[in-house]
mmCIF file of the C-alpha atoms, coordinates in Angstrom:
data_MODEL
# 
_entry.id   MODEL 
# 
loop_
_atom_site.group_PDB 
_atom_site.id 
_atom_site.type_symbol 
_atom_site.label_atom_id 
_atom_site.label_alt_id 
_atom_site.label_comp_id 
_atom_site.label_asym_id 
_atom_site.label_entity_id 
_atom_site.label_seq_id 
_atom_site.pdbx_PDB_ins_code 
_atom_site.Cartn_x 
_atom_site.Cartn_y 
_atom_site.Cartn_z 
_atom_site.occupancy 
_atom_site.B_iso_or_equiv 
_atom_site.pdbx_formal_charge 
_atom_site.auth_seq_id 
_atom_site.auth_comp_id 
_atom_site.auth_asym_id 
_atom_site.auth_atom_id 
_atom_site.pdbx_PDB_model_num 
ATOM 1  C CA . MET A 1 1  ? 64.889 5.036  -80.813 1.00 0.00 ? 1  MET A CA 1 
ATOM 2  C CA . PRO A 1 2  ? 62.176 6.082  -83.314 1.00 0.00 ? 2  PRO A CA 1 
ATOM 3  C CA . VAL A 1 3  ? 59.415 8.418  -82.163 1.00 0.00 ? 3  VAL A CA 1 
ATOM 4  C CA . PHE A 1 4  ? 55.909 9.327  -83.292 1.00 0.00 ? 4  PHE A CA 1 
ATOM 5  C CA . LYS A 1 5  ? 55.135 12.838 -82.097 1.00 0.00 ? 5  LYS A CA 1 
ATOM 6  C CA . GLY A 1 6  ? 53.020 15.801 -82.971 1.00 0.00 ? 6  GLY A CA 1 
ATOM 7  C CA . PHE A 1 7  ? 50.232 18.217 -82.153 1.00 0.00 ? 7  PHE A CA 1 
ATOM 8  C CA . LEU A 1 8  ? 46.520 17.868 -82.844 1.00 0.00 ? 8  LEU A CA 1 
ATOM 9  C CA . SER A 1 9  ? 44.231 20.880 -83.099 1.00 0.00 ? 9  SER A CA 1 
ATOM 10 C CA . PRO A 1 10 ? 40.513 21.235 -83.875 1.00 0.00 ? 10 PRO A CA 1 
ATOM 11 C CA . ALA A 1 11 ? 41.529 21.603 -87.537 1.00 0.00 ? 11 ALA A CA 1 
ATOM 12 C CA . SER A 1 12 ? 43.176 18.144 -87.542 1.00 0.00 ? 12 SER A CA 1 
ATOM 13 C CA . THR A 1 13 ? 41.509 15.862 -85.017 1.00 0.00 ? 13 THR A CA 1 
ATOM 14 C CA . THR A 1 14 ? 43.179 12.561 -86.019 1.00 0.00 ? 14 THR A CA 1 
ATOM 15 C CA . GLN A 1 15 ? 46.815 11.680 -86.627 1.00 0.00 ? 15 GLN A CA 1 
ATOM 16 C CA . ASP A 1 16 ? 48.031 8.300  -87.919 1.00 0.00 ? 16 ASP A CA 1 
ATOM 17 C CA . SER A 1 17 ? 51.572 6.964  -87.741 1.00 0.00 ? 17 SER A CA 1 
ATOM 18 C CA . GLN A 1 18 ? 53.309 5.218  -90.600 1.00 0.00 ? 18 GLN A CA 1 
ATOM 19 C CA . VAL A 1 19 ? 52.346 1.601  -91.308 1.00 0.00 ? 19 VAL A CA 1 
ATOM 20 C CA . PHE A 1 20 ? 54.689 -0.745 -89.456 1.00 0.00 ? 20 PHE A CA 1 
ATOM 21 C CA . ASN A 1 21 ? 56.105 -3.327 -91.877 1.00 0.00 ? 21 ASN A CA 1 
ATOM 22 C CA . ILE A 1 22 ? 57.937 -5.272 -89.164 1.00 0.00 ? 22 ILE A CA 1 
ATOM 23 C CA . PRO A 1 23 ? 56.929 -6.010 -85.565 1.00 0.00 ? 23 PRO A CA 1 
ATOM 24 C CA . ALA A 1 24 ? 57.441 -2.976 -83.313 1.00 0.00 ? 24 ALA A CA 1 
ATOM 25 C CA . THR A 1 25 ? 56.876 -2.097 -79.669 1.00 0.00 ? 25 THR A CA 1 
ATOM 26 C CA . ILE A 1 26 ? 55.475 1.115  -78.223 1.00 0.00 ? 26 ILE A CA 1 
ATOM 27 C CA . ASN A 1 27 ? 57.768 1.485  -75.199 1.00 0.00 ? 27 ASN A CA 1 
ATOM 28 C CA . SER A 1 28 ? 56.068 4.559  -73.770 1.00 0.00 ? 28 SER A CA 1 
ATOM 29 C CA . PHE A 1 29 ? 53.771 7.425  -74.646 1.00 0.00 ? 29 PHE A CA 1 
ATOM 30 C CA . TYR A 1 30 ? 53.002 10.878 -73.287 1.00 0.00 ? 30 TYR A CA 1 
ATOM 31 C CA . LEU A 1 31 ? 49.854 12.965 -73.888 1.00 0.00 ? 31 LEU A CA 1 
ATOM 32 C CA . TYR A 1 32 ? 49.267 16.585 -72.876 1.00 0.00 ? 32 TYR A CA 1 
ATOM 33 C CA . ASN A 1 33 ? 45.927 18.421 -73.069 1.00 0.00 ? 33 ASN A CA 1 
ATOM 34 C CA . GLU A 1 34 ? 46.897 21.970 -74.025 1.00 0.00 ? 34 GLU A CA 1 
ATOM 35 C CA . LEU A 1 35 ? 43.401 23.449 -74.030 1.00 0.00 ? 35 LEU A CA 1 
ATOM 36 C CA . ILE A 1 36 ? 41.366 24.848 -71.154 1.00 0.00 ? 36 ILE A CA 1 
ATOM 37 C CA . GLY A 1 37 ? 38.413 22.546 -70.513 1.00 0.00 ? 37 GLY A CA 1 
ATOM 38 C CA . THR A 1 38 ? 37.808 18.838 -71.011 1.00 0.00 ? 38 THR A CA 1 
ATOM 39 C CA . ASN A 1 39 ? 39.152 16.811 -73.906 1.00 0.00 ? 39 ASN A CA 1 
ATOM 40 C CA . SER A 1 40 ? 38.300 13.221 -74.917 1.00 0.00 ? 40 SER A CA 1 
ATOM 41 C CA . ILE A 1 41 ? 41.440 11.445 -76.132 1.00 0.00 ? 41 ILE A CA 1 
ATOM 42 C CA . THR A 1 42 ? 41.646 8.027  -77.801 1.00 0.00 ? 42 THR A CA 1 
ATOM 43 C CA . VAL A 1 43 ? 44.710 5.994  -78.779 1.00 0.00 ? 43 VAL A CA 1 
ATOM 44 C CA . SER A 1 44 ? 44.261 2.940  -80.981 1.00 0.00 ? 44 SER A CA 1 
ATOM 45 C CA . ILE A 1 45 ? 46.133 0.510  -83.201 1.00 0.00 ? 45 ILE A CA 1 
ATOM 46 C CA . PHE A 1 46 ? 44.498 -0.098 -86.590 1.00 0.00 ? 46 PHE A CA 1 
ATOM 47 C CA . ARG A 1 47 ? 44.835 -1.488 -90.094 1.00 0.00 ? 47 ARG A CA 1 
ATOM 48 C CA . ASP A 1 48 ? 42.873 -0.652 -93.233 1.00 0.00 ? 48 ASP A CA 1 
ATOM 49 C CA . SER A 1 49 ? 42.493 -4.024 -94.931 1.00 0.00 ? 49 SER A CA 1 
ATOM 50 C CA . PRO A 1 50 ? 40.734 -5.880 -93.544 1.00 0.00 ? 50 PRO A CA 1 
ATOM 51 C CA . ALA A 1 51 ? 39.470 -3.014 -91.403 1.00 0.00 ? 51 ALA A CA 1 
ATOM 52 C CA . GLU A 1 52 ? 40.229 -3.519 -87.720 1.00 0.00 ? 52 GLU A CA 1 
ATOM 53 C CA . GLU A 1 53 ? 40.813 -1.078 -84.851 1.00 0.00 ? 53 GLU A CA 1 
ATOM 54 C CA . ILE A 1 54 ? 41.975 -1.976 -81.336 1.00 0.00 ? 54 ILE A CA 1 
ATOM 55 C CA . PHE A 1 55 ? 41.451 0.749  -78.743 1.00 0.00 ? 55 PHE A CA 1 
ATOM 56 C CA . ILE A 1 56 ? 44.291 0.794  -76.214 1.00 0.00 ? 56 ILE A CA 1 
ATOM 57 C CA . PHE A 1 57 ? 43.602 4.041  -74.327 1.00 0.00 ? 57 PHE A CA 1 
ATOM 58 C CA . TYR A 1 58 ? 40.730 6.448  -73.664 1.00 0.00 ? 58 TYR A CA 1 
ATOM 59 C CA . LYS A 1 59 ? 40.587 9.276  -71.143 1.00 0.00 ? 59 LYS A CA 1 
ATOM 60 C CA . GLU A 1 60 ? 38.689 12.481 -70.471 1.00 0.00 ? 60 GLU A CA 1 
ATOM 61 C CA . PHE A 1 61 ? 41.429 15.047 -69.802 1.00 0.00 ? 61 PHE A CA 1 
ATOM 62 C CA . THR A 1 62 ? 40.908 18.227 -67.803 1.00 0.00 ? 62 THR A CA 1 
ATOM 63 C CA . THR A 1 63 ? 42.652 21.587 -68.305 1.00 0.00 ? 63 THR A CA 1 
ATOM 64 C CA . LYS A 1 64 ? 46.434 21.247 -68.807 1.00 0.00 ? 64 LYS A CA 1 
ATOM 65 C CA . GLU A 1 65 ? 46.348 17.580 -67.733 1.00 0.00 ? 65 GLU A CA 1 
ATOM 66 C CA . SER A 1 66 ? 48.974 15.118 -68.940 1.00 0.00 ? 66 SER A CA 1 
ATOM 67 C CA . TYR A 1 67 ? 49.355 11.343 -68.965 1.00 0.00 ? 67 TYR A CA 1 
ATOM 68 C CA . SER A 1 68 ? 52.306 9.045  -69.517 1.00 0.00 ? 68 SER A CA 1 
ATOM 69 C CA . THR A 1 69 ? 52.849 5.307  -69.432 1.00 0.00 ? 69 THR A CA 1 
ATOM 70 C CA . SER A 1 70 ? 55.737 2.954  -70.070 1.00 0.00 ? 70 SER A CA 1 
ATOM 71 C CA . ILE A 1 71 ? 53.834 -0.314 -70.539 1.00 0.00 ? 71 ILE A CA 1 
ATOM 72 C CA . PRO A 1 72 ? 55.194 -2.024 -73.690 1.00 0.00 ? 72 PRO A CA 1 
ATOM 73 C CA . LEU A 1 73 ? 52.600 -2.617 -76.431 1.00 0.00 ? 73 LEU A CA 1 
ATOM 74 C CA . LEU A 1 74 ? 53.359 -4.813 -79.445 1.00 0.00 ? 74 LEU A CA 1 
ATOM 75 C CA . ILE A 1 75 ? 52.366 -3.629 -82.924 1.00 0.00 ? 75 ILE A CA 1 
ATOM 76 C CA . ILE A 1 76 ? 52.214 -6.376 -85.531 1.00 0.00 ? 76 ILE A CA 1 
ATOM 77 C CA . PRO A 1 77 ? 53.117 -5.729 -89.189 1.00 0.00 ? 77 PRO A CA 1 
ATOM 78 C CA . GLY A 1 78 ? 50.471 -3.884 -91.214 1.00 0.00 ? 78 GLY A CA 1 
ATOM 79 C CA . TYR A 1 79 ? 49.142 -1.822 -88.289 1.00 0.00 ? 79 TYR A CA 1 
ATOM 80 C CA . GLN A 1 80 ? 49.422 1.895  -87.419 1.00 0.00 ? 80 GLN A CA 1 
ATOM 81 C CA . ILE A 1 81 ? 48.972 4.043  -84.321 1.00 0.00 ? 81 ILE A CA 1 
ATOM 82 C CA . ARG A 1 82 ? 46.003 6.445  -84.369 1.00 0.00 ? 82 ARG A CA 1 
ATOM 83 C CA . ILE A 1 83 ? 45.525 9.424  -82.003 1.00 0.00 ? 83 ILE A CA 1 
ATOM 84 C CA . THR A 1 84 ? 42.118 11.126 -81.901 1.00 0.00 ? 84 THR A CA 1 
ATOM 85 C CA . SER A 1 85 ? 41.347 14.358 -80.034 1.00 0.00 ? 85 SER A CA 1 
ATOM 86 C CA . PRO A 1 86 ? 38.756 17.042 -80.859 1.00 0.00 ? 86 PRO A CA 1 
ATOM 87 C CA . LYS A 1 87 ? 40.870 19.724 -79.154 1.00 0.00 ? 87 LYS A CA 1 
ATOM 88 C CA . ASP A 1 88 ? 44.538 20.747 -78.749 1.00 0.00 ? 88 ASP A CA 1 
ATOM 89 C CA . LEU A 1 89 ? 46.792 17.827 -77.781 1.00 0.00 ? 89 LEU A CA 1 
ATOM 90 C CA . TYR A 1 90 ? 50.523 17.170 -77.789 1.00 0.00 ? 90 TYR A CA 1 
ATOM 91 C CA . PHE A 1 91 ? 51.636 13.537 -78.108 1.00 0.00 ? 91 PHE A CA 1 
ATOM 92 C CA . TYR A 1 92 ? 54.954 11.675 -78.018 1.00 0.00 ? 92 TYR A CA 1 
ATOM 93 C CA . PHE A 1 93 ? 55.463 7.900  -78.509 1.00 0.00 ? 93 PHE A CA 1 
ATOM 94 C CA . THR A 1 94 ? 58.769 6.023  -78.272 1.00 0.00 ? 94 THR A CA 1 
ATOM 95 C CA . ILE A 1 95 ? 58.905 2.978  -80.526 1.00 0.00 ? 95 ILE A CA 1 
ATOM 96 C CA . GLU A 1 96 ? 61.424 0.188  -80.803 1.00 0.00 ? 96 GLU A CA 1 
# 
């Protein structure tokens, strides 16, 4: 099963997945706030042309807090996953 995973730091506050050329499903995702203090985290699905962004998750995380979900989310062709966090964050998405 393909994954989209990584680490965001203050030096790189946004990470985009590859563009999906065929329909795909996010089966689950896991987020972990590494930093001490609060952290505003956003997950969205977007495309560049025409510009459109659909926000699917937002949360204010506290110190060392994590979140996971296994609700399937469909990604249509031409869209990407975008993770935004101004502070340290680990993320892991399973995609089918």
